Amino acid sequence: MTYTFFQEYWWLIVSLLAGLFVMLMFVQGGQTLVYALGHTEQQRRLLLLATGRKWELTFTTLVTFGGAFFASFPLFYSTSFGGAYWVWMLILLCFVIQAVSYEFQLKQSNLLGTTTYRVFLMVNGLLGPLLVGTAVGTLFFGAEFIIDKQAIVLPGEPPVISRWATPWHGLEAVLDVRNVLLGLAVLMLSRCLAHLYFLNRIEDDEIRARSRSMLPWEIGLFLVFFLSFAWFWLTSAGLAVVSVPEAGAGVQEVPCRYLHALLDMPAVLVALLAGVVLVLVGLLTPLIKPASRCGIWSAGLGTVITVVALLLPAGWNGGIYYPSLANPASSLTLANSCSSPYTLQVMSAVSLLIPFVLAYIVWAWHALEKSPIQPSEVSSENTTH
Amino acid sequence: MEPIDTSLIDWSRAQFALTAMYHWIFVPLTLGLGLIMCIMEAIYVRTGKEFWKATTRFWMKLFGINFAMGVATGIILEFEFGTNWSNYSWFVGDIFGAPLAVEGIVAFFLEATFIALMFFGWDKLGKKTHLLSTWMTVLGATFSAWWILVANSWMQYPVGMEFNPETVRSEMVSFAAVALSPVAITKFLHTVTSSWVLGAVFVVGVSAWYMLRGRHTDFAHASIRVASLFGLIAALLTAATGHQSGVDIARHQPMKLAAAEGLYEGGTHVGLVGVGLLKPGVNWAHPEEDPFLFKIEIPCGLSMLATNTPDGYVPGIKNLLEGGYVGEDGLKAPSAEQKMAFGRKAIDALRDCKRGTDGEQTEILRENFPYFGYGYLKTPEELVPPVAATFYSFRVMVILGGYFLALFAGLLLVGKRIAAWKPALLMILLSIPLAYAASEAGWIVAEVGRQPWAIQDLLPNCAAVSKLSVCSVQTTFWIFAVLFTVLLVAELCIMLRAIAAGPEKECA
């Protein structure tokens, strides 16, 4: 197996973790719906109980995504995290306040009061997907960084390899509407998935009825944002590594960067279409068959496939997955940002544990939730730790 | 080479120290209390007595409150390597990232999956399956400690790597050497066993409070019995691994040992300072007088600690800066100035070797690379870490470690008679903050004592930091300081309330 194979394999793993993370952000979406769907304290507790059993997996997937990116593509890690400082710090702060809120919200003497912790969950639910989506948008549409590996040894220069070209340190990403559209699409998708999850998991007629009545509007907004993003994604010009006769490979702007990438990789194109169809089938299921609880399975699987299929063309086939707007020559490809062959091989061996990990997660979910959550479980002492 | 603004380095260090020290408040209790909880639940499954189930559930409730804060403070640390130490992340990311990724795949998912079963599964799982979930949760936390300590140990003792001039970074050549480095093994064992001690002190301390109040006395006796036996074993293991840790530091980070001992001039038959008071404001690179106001030494103690022989040679700060002594390898140690010259040679060679194509420069780089990081330093004085913080922290850690050993042994000897001795119960209760002080002191010895290095000898902080505005880092520092403090106070309020409420009826 070649070095290129391992690079692409790890891009697949990172994309898969990103896909799982986006799917698991139904937890965040659910947190934003607590007050809209729960009109009584009992119902709010029921909703938070349902997401409270899952939030740690979302959180863990985010942490593992960071670790995997660090291990496989350290130049991205050092450049993006060290440069787009404020975006990543805001994302992290969102997740810090989430981590304590589930545990603390119903505890006596919790200092800040139940409402504050629920507001924390609301903030996490709104800003988490929005900021993550906006940050991921910069993978497609570029960011303001400059890389010079020789800086570490150049006299007269601070020994820093990666720098950010604006003083906003990542916040300027919101000035590109395409990034924001992706953020909004991820936010609305997380809410739609949350509705499907609640329809599947919660045995409360009022909550289910409210969810079904809200869902068409949420789906509509999701489609507006997602299709707008998809249009820009397919039609925008972007940076690509282009071979020029006698000059070798260079970075050039090409029209319809991602449309061409998909046409070059028909299998990924098919996966993308299949993923989108699965998401739509899942979202529309409860509208077509009100009694059905199965929408979450199709939409969840579709989300994972769609995210993977959106990310793969960024890195595969020699693509630029993190374009530099400040200095195109600094743009990141899998080849110029990855770990050494040895490290990628070792990490690939470790990745063989992933199916085992997935297996015990499935077993645990099944063991804990053989049937939907009943309102009576809220008053049970086991609902809080 | 233009230096980075030193206040940026200081604020970046301060932020990492702040977040790491906050995180370290919660981790030891997770590891220690977690294992005690596992033992208690195993007793429940074996005996079938509801008393032990209720006892386990009480400690599990406190575990959950603490665990949430550990998770909240932990996520920052992983990403801070990128946000605040970006040069570091590229320079050693090929090696350092791997343990973090393995930690996520192997440890975090185990923890996150089974903790839900542990908390929510009492009525949904069989007894043995639930016990398995509890053990898996704690095993996940311990695996997590393993991998993060592998990463930390590698920063203190970089092994299993080679520098690649073409990519301008260090690259891993042996995963086994990184994951099973002797320093990593010792650090893991010392850290985990000392966390067990903290967990045991917490349990006996809370139980002592119930005895003082005359409440839940059966529960308190049972908890003390389990925790003091567990704590005694843990304290003995901590002492043994602490000694090995001293040997490792003497070998690989002699400046840290010299700082921890306030040892300016080394020699043979060096005594270990049992108790001492340093003169304030001493310039440790060139002290003009005896830096101690007073000290009581254990004769030959430091030589024994560092070399396992009473007459072993231990270099002091002066010797390490001036060089000239004969090291363990039989070679004359270079001075700090010489090391800095070697480092500058390595950096110049890297610049001139034109991405690894020039064989001669590559060879110069290879020869001088062990001193690469010294090339970024301006003066030898930068090599001296903050001595007072390291010195006092070391004493706090060791003296309290001895106290805990005596405490657990005493509790086992006295047994149930302890209930009648109120001053002792009060002392046991007050031991809880002391356990935290010892734990944080250990962290200070390990991390402050190794300054100025991000990677020992290879990368100082000034070449590891991200290029950010000082204002940005100051702002996030204060955000974390305020947020974590508020959450800590909330956690303490909840914890105290839960303790005041006491265990369930079966234990009353």
Short mmCIF file of N, CA, C and O in Angstrom, two decimals, chain A residues 56 59-60 63-64 66-67 70-71 75 77-78 81-82 85-86 89 92-93 96 99-100 103-104 107-111 117 149 152-153 156-161 169 338-340 342-343 346-347 353 357 360-361 363-364 368 377 382-383 385, chain B residues 1-2 4 15 57 67-69 71-72 78-79 82-84 86-87 89-90 93-94 97-98 100-101 104-105 108-110 112-113 115 117 119-120 123-124 168-169 171-175 350-351 376 468 472 476 480 486 490 493-494 497:
data_model
loop_
_atom_site.label_atom_id
_atom_site.label_comp_id
_atom_site.label_asym_id
_atom_site.label_seq_id
_atom_site.Cartn_x
_atom_site.Cartn_y
_atom_site.Cartn_z
N GLU A 56 -22.74 12.65 25.40
CA GLU A 56 -21.32 12.33 25.56
C GLU A 56 -20.73 11.71 24.30
O GLU A 56 -19.54 11.85 24.04
N PHE A 59 -19.93 14.59 21.97
CA PHE A 59 -18.76 15.26 22.54
C PHE A 59 -17.49 14.45 22.25
O PHE A 59 -16.47 14.98 21.80
N THR A 60 -17.58 13.14 22.50
CA THR A 60 -16.42 12.27 22.29
C THR A 60 -16.04 12.22 20.82
O THR A 60 -14.85 12.17 20.49
N VAL A 63 -14.01 15.25 20.03
CA VAL A 63 -12.64 15.16 20.56
C VAL A 63 -11.81 14.19 19.72
O VAL A 63 -10.65 14.45 19.40
N THR A 64 -12.43 13.06 19.33
CA THR A 64 -11.70 12.09 18.52
C THR A 64 -11.41 12.65 17.14
O THR A 64 -10.34 12.41 16.57
N GLY A 66 -10.80 15.75 16.51
CA GLY A 66 -9.64 16.62 16.70
C GLY A 66 -8.35 15.81 16.80
O GLY A 66 -7.35 16.14 16.15
N GLY A 67 -8.39 14.73 17.57
CA GLY A 67 -7.19 13.90 17.75
C GLY A 67 -6.77 13.25 16.44
O GLY A 67 -5.59 13.19 16.10
N PHE A 70 -5.25 15.80 14.15
CA PHE A 70 -3.91 16.12 14.63
C PHE A 70 -2.92 15.03 14.21
O PHE A 70 -1.83 15.32 13.70
N ALA A 71 -3.30 13.78 14.42
CA ALA A 71 -2.38 12.68 14.15
C ALA A 71 -2.14 12.51 12.65
O ALA A 71 -1.03 12.17 12.25
N LEU A 75 -0.33 19.54 9.90
CA LEU A 75 -0.16 20.91 9.42
C LEU A 75 -1.51 21.64 9.38
O LEU A 75 -1.57 22.85 9.61
N TYR A 77 -3.90 21.01 11.53
CA TYR A 77 -4.17 21.24 12.95
C TYR A 77 -3.45 22.49 13.44
O TYR A 77 -4.03 23.37 14.08
N SER A 78 -2.15 22.57 13.10
CA SER A 78 -1.38 23.71 13.60
C SER A 78 -1.79 25.00 12.91
O SER A 78 -1.84 26.05 13.54
N PHE A 81 -6.07 25.70 13.76
CA PHE A 81 -6.35 25.96 15.17
C PHE A 81 -5.54 27.13 15.70
O PHE A 81 -6.02 27.94 16.47
N GLY A 82 -4.28 27.21 15.26
CA GLY A 82 -3.44 28.31 15.73
C GLY A 82 -3.79 29.63 15.07
O GLY A 82 -3.48 30.69 15.61
N TYR A 85 -8.09 31.26 15.56
CA TYR A 85 -8.12 31.09 17.01
C TYR A 85 -9.50 31.33 17.60
O TYR A 85 -10.01 30.53 18.39
N TRP A 86 -10.12 32.42 17.18
CA TRP A 86 -11.37 32.80 17.83
C TRP A 86 -12.52 31.88 17.47
O TRP A 86 -13.38 31.59 18.30
N MET A 89 -11.97 28.73 19.51
CA MET A 89 -12.19 28.99 20.94
C MET A 89 -13.69 29.11 21.25
O MET A 89 -14.16 28.60 22.27
N LEU A 92 -15.15 25.68 21.25
CA LEU A 92 -14.78 24.95 22.47
C LEU A 92 -15.57 25.44 23.68
O LEU A 92 -16.05 24.65 24.49
N LEU A 93 -15.73 26.75 23.79
CA LEU A 93 -16.49 27.29 24.92
C LEU A 93 -17.93 26.80 24.91
O LEU A 93 -18.51 26.49 25.95
N VAL A 96 -17.79 23.40 26.35
CA VAL A 96 -17.47 23.39 27.78
C VAL A 96 -18.76 23.58 28.59
O VAL A 96 -19.03 22.83 29.54
N ALA A 99 -20.96 20.51 28.68
CA ALA A 99 -20.51 19.33 29.42
C ALA A 99 -20.99 19.32 30.86
O ALA A 99 -21.22 18.26 31.44
N VAL A 100 -21.14 20.50 31.46
CA VAL A 100 -21.58 20.50 32.86
C VAL A 100 -23.11 20.60 32.98
O VAL A 100 -23.68 20.23 34.00
N GLU A 103 -25.44 17.51 33.74
CA GLU A 103 -25.26 16.98 35.08
C GLU A 103 -25.77 17.94 36.15
O GLU A 103 -26.36 17.53 37.15
N PHE A 104 -25.55 19.24 35.93
CA PHE A 104 -25.81 20.20 36.99
C PHE A 104 -27.25 20.75 36.99
O PHE A 104 -27.70 21.25 38.01
N LYS A 107 -29.63 19.54 39.69
CA LYS A 107 -29.07 19.31 41.02
C LYS A 107 -29.42 20.46 41.95
O LYS A 107 -29.47 21.62 41.54
N GLN A 108 -29.63 20.12 43.22
CA GLN A 108 -29.88 21.17 44.20
C GLN A 108 -28.59 21.93 44.47
O GLN A 108 -27.49 21.38 44.36
N SER A 109 -28.72 23.20 44.84
CA SER A 109 -27.58 24.08 45.13
C SER A 109 -26.62 24.19 43.95
O SER A 109 -25.41 24.18 44.13
N ASN A 110 -27.17 24.28 42.75
CA ASN A 110 -26.28 24.31 41.58
C ASN A 110 -25.78 25.71 41.23
O ASN A 110 -25.27 25.94 40.14
N LEU A 111 -25.93 26.63 42.12
CA LEU A 111 -25.37 27.99 42.06
C LEU A 111 -26.06 28.89 41.03
O LEU A 111 -26.47 29.99 41.36
N TYR A 117 -28.49 26.78 33.25
CA TYR A 117 -27.89 25.62 32.58
C TYR A 117 -28.65 25.26 31.31
O TYR A 117 -28.07 24.81 30.33
N LYS A 149 7.50 26.92 6.07
CA LYS A 149 8.20 26.01 6.97
C LYS A 149 9.62 26.47 7.27
O LYS A 149 10.20 26.10 8.28
N ILE A 152 11.07 28.70 10.57
CA ILE A 152 11.61 28.21 11.83
C ILE A 152 13.14 28.38 11.91
O ILE A 152 13.73 28.35 12.98
N VAL A 153 13.76 28.60 10.75
CA VAL A 153 15.23 28.76 10.76
C VAL A 153 15.69 30.06 10.12
O VAL A 153 16.88 30.30 9.98
N GLY A 156 16.00 36.83 11.60
CA GLY A 156 15.20 38.05 11.50
C GLY A 156 13.72 37.81 11.49
O GLY A 156 12.93 38.73 11.35
N GLU A 157 13.30 36.56 11.60
CA GLU A 157 11.86 36.24 11.59
C GLU A 157 11.50 35.51 12.88
O GLU A 157 12.30 34.72 13.38
N PRO A 158 10.30 35.75 13.40
CA PRO A 158 9.86 34.90 14.51
C PRO A 158 9.75 33.46 14.00
O PRO A 158 9.30 33.26 12.87
N PRO A 159 10.16 32.48 14.77
CA PRO A 159 10.21 31.11 14.25
C PRO A 159 8.84 30.44 14.22
O PRO A 159 8.62 29.38 14.82
N VAL A 160 7.90 31.02 13.50
CA VAL A 160 6.55 30.47 13.46
C VAL A 160 6.21 30.06 12.03
O VAL A 160 6.29 30.87 11.10
N ILE A 161 5.80 28.80 11.87
CA ILE A 161 5.58 28.25 10.53
C ILE A 161 4.27 28.76 9.91
O ILE A 161 4.25 29.15 8.74
N HIS A 169 -8.45 36.57 13.13
CA HIS A 169 -8.18 35.18 13.54
C HIS A 169 -9.39 34.26 13.37
O HIS A 169 -9.82 33.60 14.33
N CYS A 338 0.28 15.94 5.61
CA CYS A 338 0.00 14.70 6.36
C CYS A 338 1.18 14.27 7.22
O CYS A 338 2.29 14.79 7.10
N SER A 339 0.93 13.28 8.04
CA SER A 339 1.99 12.69 8.86
C SER A 339 2.87 11.79 7.99
O SER A 339 2.58 11.54 6.82
N SER A 340 3.93 11.29 8.61
CA SER A 340 4.87 10.45 7.87
C SER A 340 4.22 9.11 7.52
O SER A 340 3.23 8.72 8.14
N TYR A 342 5.16 6.16 8.24
CA TYR A 342 5.16 5.24 9.38
C TYR A 342 3.99 5.55 10.32
O TYR A 342 3.26 4.65 10.75
N THR A 343 3.82 6.85 10.64
CA THR A 343 2.75 7.22 11.57
C THR A 343 1.38 6.88 10.99
O THR A 343 0.50 6.36 11.69
N VAL A 346 0.85 3.14 11.36
CA VAL A 346 0.54 2.76 12.75
C VAL A 346 -0.89 3.15 13.09
O VAL A 346 -1.67 2.36 13.66
N MET A 347 -1.26 4.37 12.71
CA MET A 347 -2.61 4.84 13.01
C MET A 347 -3.65 4.02 12.26
O MET A 347 -4.77 3.80 12.75
N LEU A 353 -9.62 -0.91 15.08
CA LEU A 353 -10.46 -1.07 16.29
C LEU A 353 -11.81 -0.39 16.14
O LEU A 353 -12.72 -0.64 16.93
N VAL A 357 -15.33 -0.71 18.28
CA VAL A 357 -15.89 0.40 19.06
C VAL A 357 -17.35 0.62 18.67
O VAL A 357 -18.24 0.75 19.54
N TYR A 360 -19.64 -2.09 20.18
CA TYR A 360 -20.08 -2.00 21.59
C TYR A 360 -20.97 -0.79 21.83
O TYR A 360 -21.78 -0.79 22.75
N ILE A 361 -20.82 0.26 20.99
CA ILE A 361 -21.73 1.40 21.13
C ILE A 361 -23.16 0.96 20.78
O ILE A 361 -24.12 1.26 21.50
N TRP A 363 -24.35 -2.07 20.88
CA TRP A 363 -24.83 -2.97 21.94
C TRP A 363 -25.32 -2.16 23.15
O TRP A 363 -26.39 -2.43 23.72
N ALA A 364 -24.53 -1.14 23.52
CA ALA A 364 -24.90 -0.34 24.70
C ALA A 364 -26.21 0.42 24.47
O ALA A 364 -27.07 0.46 25.34
N LEU A 368 -29.66 -0.20 26.64
CA LEU A 368 -30.24 0.88 27.44
C LEU A 368 -31.61 1.30 26.94
O LEU A 368 -32.46 1.72 27.73
N GLU A 377 -40.41 7.81 33.33
CA GLU A 377 -38.98 7.71 33.62
C GLU A 377 -38.42 9.01 34.18
O GLU A 377 -37.37 9.01 34.81
N ASN A 382 -33.33 7.31 38.51
CA ASN A 382 -32.21 7.04 37.62
C ASN A 382 -32.09 8.04 36.48
O ASN A 382 -31.20 7.94 35.66
N THR A 383 -33.02 8.97 36.41
CA THR A 383 -32.95 9.91 35.29
C THR A 383 -31.82 10.91 35.47
O THR A 383 -31.35 11.49 34.52
N HIS A 385 -27.97 11.47 37.46
CA HIS A 385 -26.90 10.62 37.97
C HIS A 385 -26.96 10.52 39.48
O HIS A 385 -27.16 11.48 40.17
N MET B 1 17.72 35.91 14.94
CA MET B 1 16.32 35.50 14.84
C MET B 1 15.47 36.38 15.75
O MET B 1 15.75 36.50 16.95
N GLU B 2 14.44 37.00 15.21
CA GLU B 2 13.60 37.89 16.01
C GLU B 2 12.78 37.08 17.00
O GLU B 2 12.08 36.14 16.60
N ILE B 4 9.83 36.00 19.62
CA ILE B 4 8.40 36.25 19.82
C ILE B 4 8.26 37.15 21.05
O ILE B 4 9.07 37.08 21.98
N GLN B 15 -2.13 30.38 30.28
CA GLN B 15 -3.43 29.80 29.90
C GLN B 15 -3.38 28.27 29.95
O GLN B 15 -4.30 27.62 30.44
N ARG B 57 -23.87 3.45 44.98
CA ARG B 57 -24.65 4.50 44.29
C ARG B 57 -24.35 5.88 44.86
O ARG B 57 -24.33 6.87 44.13
N PHE B 67 -17.11 14.07 37.41
CA PHE B 67 -16.77 13.64 36.05
C PHE B 67 -17.15 14.72 35.03
O PHE B 67 -16.41 15.00 34.09
N ALA B 68 -18.34 15.33 35.25
CA ALA B 68 -18.81 16.34 34.30
C ALA B 68 -17.80 17.49 34.19
O ALA B 68 -17.52 17.98 33.09
N MET B 69 -17.26 17.89 35.32
CA MET B 69 -16.29 18.99 35.28
C MET B 69 -14.98 18.55 34.61
O MET B 69 -14.32 19.34 33.94
N VAL B 71 -14.74 16.44 32.17
CA VAL B 71 -14.99 16.46 30.72
C VAL B 71 -14.94 17.90 30.21
O VAL B 71 -14.32 18.21 29.19
N ALA B 72 -15.61 18.80 30.95
CA ALA B 72 -15.70 20.19 30.50
C ALA B 72 -14.33 20.84 30.40
O ALA B 72 -14.04 21.58 29.45
N GLU B 78 -6.84 19.45 24.71
CA GLU B 78 -6.43 18.81 23.45
C GLU B 78 -6.30 19.84 22.34
O GLU B 78 -5.35 19.82 21.55
N PHE B 79 -7.25 20.76 22.28
CA PHE B 79 -7.24 21.71 21.18
C PHE B 79 -6.25 22.85 21.42
O PHE B 79 -5.84 23.52 20.47
N GLY B 82 -3.08 22.99 19.45
CA GLY B 82 -3.17 23.64 18.15
C GLY B 82 -3.35 25.14 18.26
O GLY B 82 -2.68 25.91 17.58
N THR B 83 -4.26 25.57 19.13
CA THR B 83 -4.59 27.00 19.16
C THR B 83 -3.43 27.85 19.70
O THR B 83 -3.15 28.91 19.16
N ASN B 84 -2.76 27.38 20.73
CA ASN B 84 -1.75 28.22 21.36
C ASN B 84 -0.30 27.77 21.12
O ASN B 84 0.63 28.52 21.41
N SER B 86 1.00 26.24 18.04
CA SER B 86 0.87 25.71 16.68
C SER B 86 2.21 25.25 16.11
O SER B 86 2.28 24.25 15.40
N ASN B 87 3.27 25.96 16.44
CA ASN B 87 4.57 25.53 15.92
C ASN B 87 4.94 24.16 16.49
O ASN B 87 5.45 23.29 15.79
N SER B 89 2.81 21.97 17.34
CA SER B 89 1.93 20.97 16.74
C SER B 89 2.46 20.48 15.40
O SER B 89 2.25 19.32 15.05
N TRP B 90 3.12 21.37 14.67
CA TRP B 90 3.72 20.88 13.42
C TRP B 90 5.04 20.17 13.70
O TRP B 90 5.29 19.08 13.17
N GLY B 93 3.97 17.04 15.70
CA GLY B 93 2.62 16.49 15.52
C GLY B 93 2.63 15.07 14.99
O GLY B 93 1.73 14.28 15.28
N ASP B 94 3.64 14.73 14.22
CA ASP B 94 3.72 13.38 13.66
C ASP B 94 3.81 12.32 14.76
O ASP B 94 3.39 11.18 14.57
N GLY B 97 0.53 13.58 17.97
CA GLY B 97 -0.89 13.44 17.63
C GLY B 97 -1.38 12.01 17.80
O GLY B 97 -2.54 11.77 18.15
N ALA B 98 -0.47 11.03 17.55
CA ALA B 98 -0.90 9.62 17.58
C ALA B 98 -1.49 9.21 18.93
O ALA B 98 -2.59 8.65 18.97
N LEU B 100 -2.92 11.00 21.10
CA LEU B 100 -4.20 11.68 21.31
C LEU B 100 -5.31 11.01 20.49
O LEU B 100 -6.45 10.88 20.96
N ALA B 101 -4.96 10.61 19.27
CA ALA B 101 -5.97 9.93 18.45
C ALA B 101 -6.32 8.57 19.03
O ALA B 101 -7.50 8.18 19.09
N GLY B 104 -8.64 8.93 21.88
CA GLY B 104 -10.03 9.13 21.47
C GLY B 104 -10.70 7.82 21.08
O GLY B 104 -11.80 7.50 21.54
N ILE B 105 -10.00 7.04 20.24
CA ILE B 105 -10.62 5.82 19.70
C ILE B 105 -10.75 4.75 20.79
O ILE B 105 -11.79 4.10 20.93
N PHE B 108 -11.81 7.21 25.08
CA PHE B 108 -12.96 8.11 25.27
C PHE B 108 -14.29 7.43 24.94
O PHE B 108 -15.29 7.63 25.62
N PHE B 109 -14.30 6.64 23.86
CA PHE B 109 -15.56 6.00 23.49
C PHE B 109 -15.96 4.95 24.52
O PHE B 109 -17.15 4.76 24.81
N LEU B 110 -14.96 4.27 25.05
CA LEU B 110 -15.24 3.27 26.09
C LEU B 110 -15.90 3.96 27.29
O LEU B 110 -16.94 3.51 27.80
N ALA B 112 -17.35 7.03 27.36
CA ALA B 112 -18.62 7.71 27.05
C ALA B 112 -19.77 6.72 26.87
O ALA B 112 -20.91 7.02 27.21
N THR B 113 -19.46 5.54 26.34
CA THR B 113 -20.51 4.55 26.10
C THR B 113 -20.97 3.91 27.40
O THR B 113 -22.16 3.84 27.70
N ILE B 115 -20.44 4.85 30.51
CA ILE B 115 -20.89 5.70 31.63
C ILE B 115 -22.41 5.87 31.56
O ILE B 115 -23.08 5.96 32.60
N LEU B 117 -24.47 3.58 30.51
CA LEU B 117 -25.01 2.33 31.07
C LEU B 117 -24.86 2.33 32.59
O LEU B 117 -25.74 1.86 33.32
N PHE B 119 -24.79 4.87 34.72
CA PHE B 119 -25.72 5.75 35.43
C PHE B 119 -27.18 5.39 35.21
O PHE B 119 -27.99 5.48 36.12
N PHE B 120 -27.50 5.03 33.97
CA PHE B 120 -28.92 4.84 33.65
C PHE B 120 -29.34 3.38 33.65
O PHE B 120 -30.49 3.07 33.40
N ASP B 123 -31.61 -0.26 36.57
CA ASP B 123 -32.84 -1.05 36.48
C ASP B 123 -33.01 -1.74 35.13
O ASP B 123 -34.00 -2.41 34.89
N LYS B 124 -32.06 -1.52 34.24
CA LYS B 124 -32.22 -2.06 32.88
C LYS B 124 -31.24 -3.20 32.59
O LYS B 124 -31.41 -3.92 31.62
N VAL B 168 10.87 19.43 7.81
CA VAL B 168 11.12 20.35 8.93
C VAL B 168 10.30 19.94 10.16
O VAL B 168 9.57 20.74 10.75
N ARG B 169 10.41 18.69 10.53
CA ARG B 169 9.70 18.23 11.73
C ARG B 169 10.32 16.91 12.23
O ARG B 169 11.06 16.24 11.49
N GLU B 171 9.81 13.05 13.23
CA GLU B 171 8.89 12.01 12.77
C GLU B 171 9.09 10.73 13.59
O GLU B 171 10.21 10.39 13.97
N MET B 172 7.99 10.04 13.80
CA MET B 172 8.03 8.83 14.61
C MET B 172 8.68 7.70 13.81
O MET B 172 8.38 7.51 12.64
N VAL B 173 9.58 6.96 14.47
CA VAL B 173 10.16 5.78 13.82
C VAL B 173 9.84 4.51 14.61
O VAL B 173 10.05 3.40 14.12
N SER B 174 9.36 4.65 15.84
CA SER B 174 8.99 3.47 16.62
C SER B 174 7.84 3.81 17.57
O SER B 174 8.04 4.51 18.57
N PHE B 175 6.66 3.30 17.23
CA PHE B 175 5.50 3.55 18.09
C PHE B 175 5.69 2.87 19.45
O PHE B 175 5.31 3.41 20.49
N LEU B 350 20.17 23.30 9.20
CA LEU B 350 18.83 23.03 8.65
C LEU B 350 18.48 24.06 7.58
O LEU B 350 17.92 23.74 6.53
N ARG B 351 18.84 25.31 7.86
CA ARG B 351 18.54 26.37 6.88
C ARG B 351 19.35 26.14 5.60
O ARG B 351 18.84 26.32 4.49
N TYR B 376 17.71 28.31 20.10
CA TYR B 376 16.74 29.41 20.18
C TYR B 376 16.91 30.25 21.44
O TYR B 376 16.25 31.27 21.59
N LEU B 468 -0.02 34.88 17.83
CA LEU B 468 -1.32 35.50 18.11
C LEU B 468 -1.06 36.86 18.74
O LEU B 468 0.06 37.14 19.19
N SER B 472 -5.47 38.71 22.48
CA SER B 472 -6.36 37.55 22.25
C SER B 472 -6.17 36.51 23.34
O SER B 472 -7.13 35.97 23.90
N THR B 476 -8.83 35.19 26.30
CA THR B 476 -9.28 33.81 26.53
C THR B 476 -8.83 33.31 27.90
O THR B 476 -9.54 32.55 28.55
N PHE B 480 -11.54 31.79 30.52
CA PHE B 480 -11.42 30.47 31.16
C PHE B 480 -11.32 30.60 32.67
O PHE B 480 -11.91 29.81 33.41
N VAL B 486 -16.32 29.83 38.23
CA VAL B 486 -17.76 29.78 38.52
C VAL B 486 -18.24 28.33 38.53
O VAL B 486 -18.98 27.89 39.43
N ALA B 490 -19.84 26.09 41.55
CA ALA B 490 -21.11 25.38 41.38
C ALA B 490 -20.94 23.90 41.71
O ALA B 490 -21.77 23.30 42.41
N CYS B 493 -20.67 23.39 45.43
CA CYS B 493 -21.97 23.55 46.08
C CYS B 493 -22.81 22.27 45.90
O CYS B 493 -23.43 21.76 46.85
N ILE B 494 -22.83 21.76 44.67
CA ILE B 494 -23.63 20.56 44.38
C ILE B 494 -23.07 19.36 45.16
O ILE B 494 -23.81 18.58 45.76
N ARG B 497 -23.87 19.62 48.82
CA ARG B 497 -25.29 19.34 49.05
C ARG B 497 -25.56 17.84 48.97
O ARG B 497 -26.31 17.28 49.79
#
